Coordinates of C-alpha atoms and ligand atoms in Angstrom, one line a residue:
X867 CA -6.2 -18.1 -8.1
X868 CA -7.2 -19.4 -4.7
X869 CA -10.5 -21.0 -3.9
X870 CA -12.1 -21.0 -0.5
X871 CA -11.2 -24.7 -0.1
X872 CA -7.6 -24.0 -0.9
X873 CA -7.5 -21.1 1.6
X874 CA -9.0 -23.3 4.3
X875 CA -6.3 -25.9 3.7
X876 CA -3.7 -23.3 4.4
X877 CA -4.6 -23.4 8.1
X878 CA -2.7 -26.3 9.7
X879 CA -3.7 -29.1 11.9
X880 CA -2.2 -28.7 15.3
X881 CA 0.4 -31.4 14.7
X882 CA 1.5 -29.6 11.6
X883 CA 2.8 -26.5 13.5
X884 CA 6.6 -26.7 13.6
X885 CA 7.9 -27.3 17.1
X886 CA 10.4 -24.5 17.0
X887 CA 7.6 -22.0 16.2
X888 CA 5.1 -23.0 18.9
X889 CA 4.2 -21.0 21.9
X890 CA 4.9 -23.7 24.4
X891 CA 2.2 -22.7 26.9
X892 CA -0.3 -19.9 26.9
X893 CA 1.0 -16.8 28.7
X894 CA -1.4 -15.6 31.3
X895 CA 0.1 -12.3 32.4
X896 CA -1.0 -11.4 35.9
X897 CA 1.6 -8.8 36.7
X898 CA 1.7 -5.1 35.8
X899 CA 4.8 -2.9 36.1
X900 CA 4.1 0.3 38.0
X901 CA 6.7 2.3 39.9
X902 CA 9.4 -0.3 39.5
X903 CA 7.3 -3.1 41.0
X904 CA 5.6 -6.1 39.4
X905 CA 2.2 -5.8 41.0
X906 CA 0.0 -8.8 41.0
X907 CA -3.2 -8.3 39.1
X908 CA -6.4 -10.1 40.3
X909 CA -8.9 -8.2 38.3
X910 CA -10.4 -8.5 34.8
X911 CA -8.3 -10.1 32.1
X912 CA -8.7 -10.4 28.3
X913 CA -7.9 -13.6 26.4
X914 CA -5.6 -13.3 23.4
X915 CA -6.3 -15.4 20.3
X916 CA -4.0 -15.6 17.3
X917 CA -5.1 -14.6 13.8
X918 CA -3.8 -18.1 13.0
X919 CA -6.4 -20.9 13.2
X920 CA -5.9 -24.6 13.5
X921 CA -8.1 -27.1 11.6
X922 CA -9.9 -29.7 13.6
X923 CA -10.5 -33.3 12.5
X924 CA -13.9 -32.2 11.3
X925 CA -12.4 -29.4 9.2
X926 CA -13.6 -26.7 11.7
X927 CA -11.2 -23.7 12.3
X928 CA -10.4 -22.4 15.7
X929 CA -8.2 -19.5 16.7
X930 CA -5.1 -20.5 18.7
X931 CA -5.3 -19.2 22.3
X932 CA -2.1 -17.4 23.2
X933 CA -2.9 -16.4 26.8
X934 CA -4.4 -13.4 28.5
X935 CA -3.5 -10.0 29.9
X936 CA -4.8 -7.6 32.6
X937 CA -7.5 -5.2 31.7
X938 CA -6.6 -2.5 34.1
X939 CA -8.8 0.6 34.7
X940 CA -8.5 4.2 35.7
X941 CA -7.3 3.4 39.2
X942 CA -4.2 1.6 37.8
X943 CA -3.8 4.4 35.2
X944 CA -3.8 6.9 38.1
X945 CA -1.2 4.8 39.9
X946 CA 1.0 4.6 36.8
X947 CA 0.7 8.4 36.4
X948 CA 1.4 9.0 40.1
X949 CA 4.6 6.9 39.8
X950 CA 5.6 8.9 36.7
X951 CA 4.9 12.2 38.3
X952 CA 7.0 11.2 41.3
X953 CA 9.9 9.8 39.2
X954 CA 9.9 13.0 37.2
X955 CA 9.5 15.2 40.3
X956 CA 9.1 18.3 38.1
X957 CA 12.4 17.6 36.3
X958 CA 14.2 17.1 39.6
X959 CA 14.0 13.4 39.7
X960 CA 16.9 11.0 39.5
X961 CA 16.2 10.1 35.8
X962 CA 15.7 13.6 34.3
X963 CA 18.9 14.9 36.1
X964 CA 21.0 11.8 35.5
X965 CA 24.1 12.3 33.4
X966 CA 23.6 11.2 29.8
X967 CA 26.3 8.5 30.0
X968 CA 24.4 6.8 32.9
X969 CA 21.1 6.9 31.0
X970 CA 22.8 5.4 28.1
X971 CA 24.1 2.6 30.3
X972 CA 20.6 1.8 31.5
X973 CA 19.4 1.6 27.9
X974 CA 22.3 -0.7 27.1
X975 CA 21.5 -2.9 30.0
X976 CA 17.8 -3.1 28.9
X977 CA 18.9 -3.9 25.3
X978 CA 21.2 -6.8 26.4
X979 CA 18.4 -8.2 28.5
X980 CA 15.8 -8.2 25.8
X981 CA 18.3 -9.6 23.3
X982 CA 18.3 -12.7 25.5
X983 CA 14.6 -13.1 24.8
X984 CA 14.8 -12.6 21.0
X985 CA 13.3 -15.9 20.0
X986 CA 10.4 -15.7 22.4
X987 CA 9.6 -12.1 21.4
X988 CA 9.8 -12.8 17.7
X989 CA 7.5 -15.8 18.1
X990 CA 5.0 -13.6 20.0
X991 CA 5.0 -10.9 17.3
X992 CA 4.4 -13.7 14.7
X993 CA 1.5 -15.3 16.7
X994 CA -0.1 -12.2 17.9
X995 CA -0.4 -10.2 14.7
X996 CA 0.2 -12.9 12.0
X997 CA 3.4 -11.3 10.7
X998 CA 5.7 -13.7 8.8
X999 CA 8.5 -15.2 10.9
X1000 CA 11.1 -13.5 8.6
X1001 CA 9.4 -10.1 9.0
X1002 CA 9.0 -10.6 12.8
X1003 CA 12.7 -11.4 13.1
X1004 CA 13.4 -8.3 10.9
X1005 CA 11.2 -6.2 13.2
X1006 CA 13.1 -7.3 16.3
X1007 CA 16.6 -6.8 14.7
X1008 CA 15.6 -3.5 13.3
X1009 CA 14.5 -2.3 16.7
X1010 CA 17.8 -3.4 18.3
X1011 CA 19.7 -1.6 15.5
X1012 CA 17.5 1.5 16.1
X1013 CA 18.3 1.5 19.8
X1014 CA 22.0 1.3 19.1
X1015 CA 21.9 4.0 16.5
X1016 CA 20.0 6.2 18.9
X1017 CA 22.7 5.7 21.6
X1018 CA 25.4 6.6 19.1
X1019 CA 23.5 9.7 17.9
X1020 CA 22.9 10.8 21.5
X1021 CA 26.6 10.5 22.2
X1022 CA 27.3 12.7 19.1
X1023 CA 24.7 15.2 20.2
X1024 CA 25.8 15.4 23.7
X1025 CA 29.5 15.6 22.8
X1026 CA 28.8 18.5 20.5
X1027 CA 27.0 20.3 23.3
X1028 CA 29.7 19.7 25.8
X1029 CA 31.3 23.1 25.4
X1030 CA 30.7 26.7 26.0
X1031 CA 29.8 29.2 23.3
X1032 CA 30.5 32.9 23.4
X1033 CA 28.5 35.5 21.5
X1034 CA 28.0 39.2 22.0
X1035 CA 29.5 39.2 25.5
X1036 CA 27.4 36.2 26.7
X1037 CA 28.9 32.8 27.6
X1038 CA 26.4 29.9 27.1
X1039 CA 26.1 26.2 27.3
X1040 CA 23.3 24.9 25.2
X1041 CA 22.0 21.3 25.6
X1042 CA 18.8 19.4 25.1
X1043 CA 16.7 18.8 28.2
X1044 CA 13.8 16.4 28.7
X1045 CA 10.2 17.6 28.4
X1046 CA 8.7 15.7 31.4
X1047 CA 6.2 12.8 31.1
X1048 CA 5.8 11.1 27.7
X1049 CA 2.8 8.9 26.8
X1050 CA 3.9 6.5 24.1
X1051 CA 1.6 4.3 22.0
X1052 CA 2.5 2.4 18.9
X1053 CA 0.4 0.6 16.3
X1054 CA -0.3 -3.2 16.0
X1055 CA 1.4 -3.6 12.6
X1056 CA 4.9 -2.8 14.1
X1057 CA 4.0 -3.5 17.7
X1058 CA 7.6 -3.5 18.8
X1059 CA 9.5 -1.4 16.4
X1060 CA 7.2 1.6 16.1
X1061 CA 6.6 1.7 19.8
X1062 CA 10.3 1.6 20.5
X1063 CA 11.0 4.3 17.9
X1064 CA 9.4 6.7 20.3
X1065 CA 9.7 5.0 23.7
X1066 CA 13.5 4.7 23.5
X1067 CA 14.3 8.3 22.4
X1068 CA 11.8 9.5 25.0
X1069 CA 13.5 7.6 27.8
X1070 CA 17.1 8.2 26.8
X1071 CA 16.5 12.0 26.7
X1072 CA 15.5 11.9 30.3
X1073 CA 11.7 11.8 30.1
X1074 CA 9.6 9.5 32.2
X1075 CA 7.4 7.2 30.2
X1076 CA 3.9 5.9 30.4
X1077 CA 3.4 3.3 27.7
X1078 CA 0.4 1.5 26.4
X1079 CA 0.9 -1.6 24.2
X1080 CA -1.1 -1.7 21.0
X1081 CA -4.5 -3.5 20.7
X1082 CA -2.8 -6.6 19.1
X1083 CA 0.7 -7.2 20.4
X1084 CA 0.4 -7.0 24.2
X1085 CA 1.9 -10.4 25.2
X1086 CA 5.1 -9.8 23.3
X1087 CA 6.0 -7.3 26.1
X1088 CA 5.6 -9.9 28.8
X1089 CA 9.2 -11.2 28.3
X1090 CA 10.5 -7.6 28.5
X1091 CA 8.8 -6.7 31.8
X1092 CA 11.7 -7.7 34.0
X1093 CA 14.2 -5.9 31.8
X1094 CA 12.0 -2.7 32.1
X1095 CA 11.8 -3.2 35.8
X1096 CA 15.5 -3.8 36.5
X1097 CA 17.2 -1.6 33.9
X1098 CA 15.4 1.7 34.8
X1099 CA 14.9 3.4 38.2
X1100 CA 11.4 2.9 39.7
X1101 CA 8.6 4.9 38.0
X1102 CA 10.7 5.8 34.9
X1103 CA 8.7 3.4 32.8
X1104 CA 5.1 2.4 33.7
X1105 CA 2.9 0.2 31.5
X1106 CA -0.8 0.8 31.1
X1107 CA -3.2 -1.9 29.9
X1108 CA -7.0 -2.0 29.4
X1109 CA -9.4 -0.2 27.2
X1110 CA -7.6 2.5 25.4
X1111 CA -10.6 4.7 25.0
X1112 CA -11.1 4.7 28.8
X1113 CA -7.7 4.9 30.3
X1114 CA -5.8 7.1 27.8
X1115 CA -8.2 10.1 27.8
X1116 CA -8.3 9.8 31.6
X1117 CA -4.5 10.1 31.7
X1118 CA -4.5 13.0 29.3
X1119 CA -7.2 14.8 31.2
X1120 CA -4.9 14.9 34.2
X1121 CA -2.8 17.6 32.3
X1122 CA 0.4 15.9 33.5
X1123 CA 1.5 14.5 30.1
X1124 CA 4.0 16.7 28.3
X1125 CA 4.5 14.6 25.2
X1126 CA 2.0 12.5 23.4
X1127 CA 3.7 10.1 21.0
X1128 CA 1.1 8.2 19.0
X1129 CA 1.4 6.1 15.9
X1130 CA -2.2 5.4 15.1
X1131 CA -5.4 7.1 13.9
X1132 CA -6.1 10.8 13.7
X1133 CA -9.4 10.4 15.4
X1134 CA -7.7 9.0 18.5
X1135 CA -5.0 11.6 18.3
X1136 CA -7.4 14.5 18.1
X1137 CA -9.5 13.2 21.0
X1138 CA -6.5 12.8 23.1
X1139 CA -5.1 16.2 22.4
X1140 CA -8.5 17.8 23.1
X1141 CA -8.6 15.9 26.4
X1142 CA -5.5 17.7 27.7
X1143 CA -6.5 20.8 29.7
X1144 CA -3.4 22.7 29.0
X1145 CA -2.7 22.3 25.3
X1146 CA 0.2 24.7 25.2
X1147 CA 2.1 22.3 27.4
X1148 CA 1.5 19.3 25.2
X1149 CA 3.9 18.4 22.4
X1150 CA 2.5 15.8 19.9
X1151 CA 4.5 13.5 17.8
X1152 CA 2.1 11.7 15.6
X1153 CA 2.2 9.2 12.8
X1154 CA -1.3 9.0 11.4
X1155 CA -3.2 7.7 8.3
X1156 CA -1.7 7.7 4.9
X1157 CA -2.9 6.9 1.4
X1158 CA 0.3 6.8 -0.5
X1159 CA -0.1 6.7 -4.3
X1160 CA 2.1 5.2 -7.0
X1161 CA 2.0 7.1 -10.3
X1162 CA 3.1 4.9 -13.2
X1163 CA 4.1 7.1 -16.2
X1164 CA 3.7 5.8 -19.8
X1165 CA 7.5 5.4 -20.1
X1166 CA 7.9 3.5 -16.9
X1167 CA 9.9 0.2 -16.8
X1168 CA 6.8 -2.0 -16.3
X1169 CA 8.6 -4.9 -14.8
X1170 CA 10.3 -2.7 -12.2
X1171 CA 7.1 -0.8 -11.5
X1172 CA 5.1 -4.0 -11.0
X1173 CA 7.8 -5.5 -8.7
X1174 CA 8.0 -2.4 -6.5
X1175 CA 4.2 -2.0 -6.4
X1176 CA 3.8 -5.6 -5.4
X1177 CA 6.1 -5.1 -2.4
X1178 CA 4.7 -1.6 -1.8
X1179 CA 1.1 -2.8 -1.7
X1180 CA 1.3 -6.2 -0.2
X1181 CA 4.2 -6.5 2.2
X1182 CA 2.7 -7.7 5.5
X1183 CA -0.7 -7.9 3.7
X1184 CA -0.6 -4.1 3.0
X1185 CA -0.7 -3.3 6.7
X1186 CA 2.0 -0.7 6.7
X1187 CA 1.3 3.0 7.1
X1188 CA 3.8 3.5 4.3
X1189 CA 2.1 1.0 1.9
X1190 CA 1.1 2.1 -1.5
X1191 CA -2.7 2.3 -1.2
X1192 CA -3.6 3.6 -4.6
X1193 CA -2.0 2.9 -8.0
X1194 CA -2.5 5.6 -10.7
X1195 CA -1.4 4.2 -14.0
X1196 CA -1.3 6.0 -17.3
X1197 CA -4.2 4.8 -19.5
X1198 CA -1.8 3.9 -22.4
X1199 CA -0.1 1.2 -20.3
X1200 CA -2.9 0.4 -17.9
X1201 CA -3.9 -2.8 -19.5
X1202 CA -0.4 -4.2 -19.7
X1203 CA 0.5 -3.0 -16.1
X1204 CA -2.6 -4.6 -14.6
X1205 CA -2.1 -7.9 -16.5
X1206 CA 1.5 -8.2 -15.3
X1207 CA 0.5 -7.0 -11.8
X1208 CA -2.2 -9.7 -11.4
X1209 CA 0.2 -12.4 -12.7
X1210 CA 2.7 -11.4 -9.9
X1211 CA -0.1 -11.3 -7.3
X1212 CA -0.9 -14.8 -8.3
X1213 CA 2.6 -16.0 -7.5
X1214 CA 2.6 -14.7 -3.9
X1215 CA 2.6 -17.4 -1.3
X1216 CA -0.4 -17.3 1.1
X1217 CA -0.2 -19.3 4.3
X1218 CA 1.0 -19.5 7.8
X1219 CA 3.5 -17.0 9.1
X1220 CA 6.2 -19.5 9.8
X1221 CA 6.2 -20.9 6.2
X1222 CA 9.4 -20.0 4.3
X1223 CA 8.7 -17.5 1.6
X1224 CA 5.2 -16.7 2.7
X1225 CA 4.0 -13.2 1.9
X1226 CA 0.3 -13.2 2.7
X1227 CA -0.8 -14.3 6.1
X1228 CA -3.9 -14.1 8.3
X1229 CA -5.3 -10.7 9.2
X1230 CA -5.3 -9.8 13.0
X1231 CA -9.1 -9.7 13.4
X1232 CA -12.3 -10.6 11.7
X1233 CA -13.5 -6.9 11.7
X1234 CA -10.7 -6.2 9.3
X1235 CA -11.8 -9.0 7.0
X1236 CA -15.3 -7.5 7.1
X1237 CA -14.0 -4.1 6.3
X1238 CA -12.0 -5.4 3.3
X1239 CA -15.2 -7.1 2.0
X1240 CA -17.2 -3.9 2.5
X1241 CA -14.7 -1.9 0.5
X1242 CA -14.8 -4.4 -2.3
X1243 CA -18.7 -4.5 -2.3
X1244 CA -18.8 -0.7 -2.4
X1245 CA -16.4 -0.4 -5.3
X1246 CA -18.1 -3.2 -7.3
X1247 CA -21.5 -1.6 -6.7
X1248 CA -20.1 1.6 -8.1
X1249 CA -18.6 0.1 -11.3
X1250 CA -15.2 -1.3 -10.4
X1251 CA -14.2 -5.0 -11.0
X1252 CA -12.1 -7.4 -9.1
X1253 CA -9.7 -8.3 -11.8
X1254 CA -7.4 -10.9 -10.4
X1255 CA -8.7 -14.5 -10.2
X1256 CA -10.0 -15.3 -6.7
X1257 CA -9.4 -11.7 -5.4
X1258 CA -11.3 -11.2 -2.1
X1259 CA -11.8 -14.9 -1.4
X1260 CA -12.0 -15.1 2.4
X1261 CA -11.8 -18.0 4.9
X1262 CA -11.7 -16.8 8.5
X1263 CA -8.7 -14.4 8.7
X1264 CA -7.1 -15.4 5.4
X1265 CA -8.1 -12.9 2.8
X1266 CA -6.8 -13.3 -0.8
X1267 CA -5.6 -9.9 -2.2
X1268 CA -8.1 -8.2 -4.5
X1269 CA -7.0 -5.9 -7.3
X1270 CA -9.8 -3.5 -8.2
X1271 CA -10.1 -1.5 -11.4
X1272 CA -11.1 1.2 -12.2
X1273 CA -11.4 2.7 -8.7
X1274 CA -12.9 6.2 -9.1
X1275 CA -13.9 9.2 -7.0
X1276 CA -16.9 8.4 -4.9
X1277 CA -15.8 4.9 -4.0
X1278 CA -14.6 4.2 -0.5
X1279 CA -11.3 2.8 -1.8
X1280 CA -10.6 6.1 -3.7
X1281 CA -9.8 8.0 -0.5
X1282 CA -10.0 5.7 2.5
X1283 CA -6.9 4.1 3.9
X1284 CA -7.7 0.4 3.4
X1285 CA -4.8 -0.9 5.5
X1286 CA -5.0 -4.4 4.1
X1287 CA -4.6 -6.5 1.0
X1288 CA -6.7 -4.6 -1.5
X1289 CA -5.1 -2.8 -4.4
X1290 CA -7.1 -0.1 -6.0
X1291 CA -6.0 0.9 -9.5
X1292 CA -7.2 3.9 -11.5
X1293 CA -6.2 5.1 -14.9
X1294 CA -5.1 8.7 -15.7
X1295 CA -4.9 10.6 -18.9
X1296 CA -2.9 13.7 -18.1
X1297 CA -0.1 14.2 -15.5
X1298 CA -2.2 17.0 -14.1
X1299 CA -5.0 14.5 -13.3
X1300 CA -2.5 12.3 -11.4
X1301 CA -1.1 15.3 -9.5
X1302 CA -4.6 16.4 -8.7
X1303 CA -5.2 13.1 -6.9
X1304 CA -2.3 13.8 -4.6
X1305 CA -3.0 17.5 -4.2
X1306 CA -6.7 17.0 -3.2
X1307 CA -5.9 14.1 -0.8
X1308 CA -6.2 14.7 3.0
X1309 CA -3.0 12.8 3.4
X1310 CA 0.5 13.7 2.6
X1311 CA 3.0 11.1 3.7
X1312 CA 4.8 9.7 0.5
X1313 CA 4.3 9.0 -3.1
X1314 CA 6.1 6.7 -5.6
X1315 CA 6.7 7.7 -9.2
X1316 CA 7.7 5.4 -12.0
X1317 CA 9.1 6.7 -15.2
X1318 CA 12.3 7.4 -17.1
X1319 CA 12.0 10.9 -18.6
X1320 CA 14.2 13.2 -16.6
X1321 CA 12.2 16.3 -17.5
X1322 CA 8.9 14.7 -16.5
X1323 CA 10.3 13.2 -13.3
X1324 CA 11.8 16.5 -12.3
X1325 CA 8.5 18.3 -12.9
X1326 CA 6.6 15.7 -10.9
X1327 CA 9.1 15.9 -8.1
X1328 CA 9.0 19.7 -7.9
X1329 CA 5.2 19.6 -7.4
X1330 CA 5.0 16.5 -5.2
X1331 CA 7.7 17.6 -2.7
X1332 CA 5.3 20.3 -1.6
X1333 CA 2.5 17.8 -1.2
X1334 CA 4.1 14.9 0.6
X1335 CA 7.4 14.4 2.6
X1336 CA 9.1 11.7 0.5
X1337 CA 8.9 11.2 -3.2
X1338 CA 10.3 7.8 -4.2
X1339 CA 11.6 7.5 -7.7
X1340 CA 11.1 4.0 -9.3
X1341 CA 10.8 2.4 -5.9
X1342 CA 8.1 1.7 -3.3
X1343 CA 7.2 3.9 -0.4
X1344 CA 8.9 3.0 2.9
X1345 CA 10.0 4.4 6.3
X1346 CA 13.6 3.2 6.3
X1347 CA 16.5 3.6 6.5
X1348 CA 15.7 4.8 10.0
X1349 CA 18.3 7.6 9.8
X1350 CA 16.1 9.3 7.2
X1351 CA 13.2 11.6 8.3
X1352 CA 9.8 9.8 8.7
X1353 CA 7.2 12.6 8.5
X1354 CA 4.1 13.6 6.7
X1355 CA 2.0 16.6 5.8
X1356 CA -1.7 17.4 6.1
X1357 CA -3.5 14.7 8.2
X1358 CA -0.6 12.2 8.0
X1359 CA 1.7 13.3 10.8
X1360 CA 2.9 15.8 13.3
X1361 CA 6.6 16.1 14.1
X1362 CA 9.5 14.3 12.5
X1363 CA 10.9 10.9 13.5
X1364 CA 14.3 9.5 12.6
X1365 CA 17.2 8.4 14.7
X1366 CA 18.3 12.0 15.0
X1367 CA 15.0 13.8 14.9
X1368 CA 13.4 11.7 17.6
X1369 CA 16.0 12.8 20.1
X1370 CA 15.0 16.4 19.2
X1371 CA 11.3 15.6 19.3
X1372 CA 11.5 14.4 23.0
X1373 CA 13.7 17.2 24.3
X1374 CA 13.9 21.0 24.2
X1375 CA 17.0 23.2 23.7
X1376 CA 17.8 24.7 27.0
X1377 CA 20.7 27.0 27.9
X1378 CA 22.7 28.3 30.7
X1379 CA 24.0 31.9 30.1
X1380 CA 26.2 34.3 31.9
X1381 CA 27.9 37.6 31.1
X1382 CA 31.4 37.2 29.7
X1383 CA 33.2 38.4 32.8
X1384 CA 36.0 37.1 34.9
X1385 CA 33.6 36.4 37.7
X1386 CA 31.4 34.3 35.5
X1387 CA 34.5 32.4 34.2
X1388 CA 35.6 31.7 37.7
X1389 CA 32.2 30.5 38.7
X1390 CA 31.7 28.3 35.7
X1391 CA 35.2 26.9 36.0
X1392 CA 34.5 25.9 39.6
X1393 CA 31.3 24.1 38.6
X1394 CA 33.0 22.3 35.7
X1395 CA 36.3 21.5 37.4
X1396 CA 34.5 20.5 40.6
X1397 CA 32.2 18.2 38.5
X1398 CA 29.2 19.8 40.3
X1399 CA 26.5 19.8 37.6
X1400 CA 25.1 17.3 35.1
X1401 CA 24.2 20.2 32.8
X1402 CA 27.2 22.5 33.0
X1403 CA 30.0 20.2 32.2
X1404 CA 32.4 19.4 29.4
X1405 CA 32.4 15.6 29.7
X1406 CA 33.0 13.6 26.6
X1407 CA 31.1 10.3 26.2
X1408 CA 32.9 7.5 24.4
Ligands
G3H1332 O1 3.6 1.3 9.4 C1 4.4 2.1 9.1 C2 5.9 1.7 9.2 O2 6.6 2.7 9.8 C3 6.4 1.4 7.9 O3 7.7 1.1 8.0 O4 8.1 1.4 5.6 O5 9.8 0.3 7.0 O6 7.7 -0.9 6.5 P1 8.4 0.4 6.7

């Protein structure tokens, strides 16, 4: 149980912030990276405030100021696009034609440079979005591991394609070529990792990239600007700031973007796709809303199910696209499950992101807190109850998790993706009723099932694998390990991401073919032996 007074006390006085976690001075970013140059920005800027508040001597709470960043407009978007178009040069640019080994070297250089800024970047993730220090460190390290795995996978891919194939009198070399210009946008909840999970594969496959940082999590890119500038040729990576709803549709309307990589909302994705005048030229790689369910069967190991559902619903305050956002529990064990679940919720530490062991931290903006309260009010008005003591207590950005039961059709929480610390629970009587919830959902990312009867689990799996793209047995939903496919059906995703699949998503199979004749052999030999082409070659990358 947490009272409002107890929550308010969780916010520190300024002198209680540990020195090693402080942002030493606000970062007022006045440079933008376009065409390999740090251009000085003298226009509009936006202040960045942390979700973390400090308590004044009079008890008042004020958000910590972190700095400010440029709010660039359509003119700068045009400049970034022009730089990208020129660097791409219709696929004839230095970058798209560069040998794979050289592109890998650029990415390696970039990685080494950002590693030197780990502490600063981790701190900015923590302060900008309120993610715990431990999870912010994990996000950084997971990103570096993802980049390294991507490099290894590309080497494997390229080495496999470094040979000629002969079929039916045709000699061919088949490789993967870049698509052109990629626009990459990630979400605020994984502002570094999810952005890099598209940006790095896009770059390393030879695409030129325009990148817009998420709404929260802009300043954390500031320490990376120099690495972006110096590791890649001019124009290969250009960063766009400002109002997303103004600059991004403007860029799309140019018709120059070949790949849209967006992890965010379907509303935005649909608008952007429609803004592109030549839809056939646009490939979309989208990670969108999800409403992953947990189905707890009567014979489930309750302690295990509770443990996994706690992590599944409340890691990073439930702000994960893969979070469990609805728990369906068999009515015969509903009372026991809920009781145990609420006890465990009560044990979770709520506080400031740097506190060891903290799980629940401030939400990034007050609008989210308002939305959480609207969801609760709607469910309560329609017959649900907040069943954990103190659930929904709010002080500024600290929101104590609320477990709601029973959440039924017609309530917002039944179908909407709450993306925050609210846990809707609903009872089910028959397996068919639980399956029906998933089948009739607009979303189709993942599901978790908890139970021990092999026949029942098998029957559930066989239905659910045609509804979602990952069925988790006796464990929470999650994206990782990153070598596994991250994908969804229905309105949850378009395209597949994994270390391997992302390289495919940002490239296209392209081949060079010739008749199987002596003359062809002679010509191809001359090209290969004379080292004349980046595409036609049999180089091996170590
Ligand atoms: O927000 C969506 C993330 O991709 C979730 O990743 O399941 O590893 O936390 P995660």
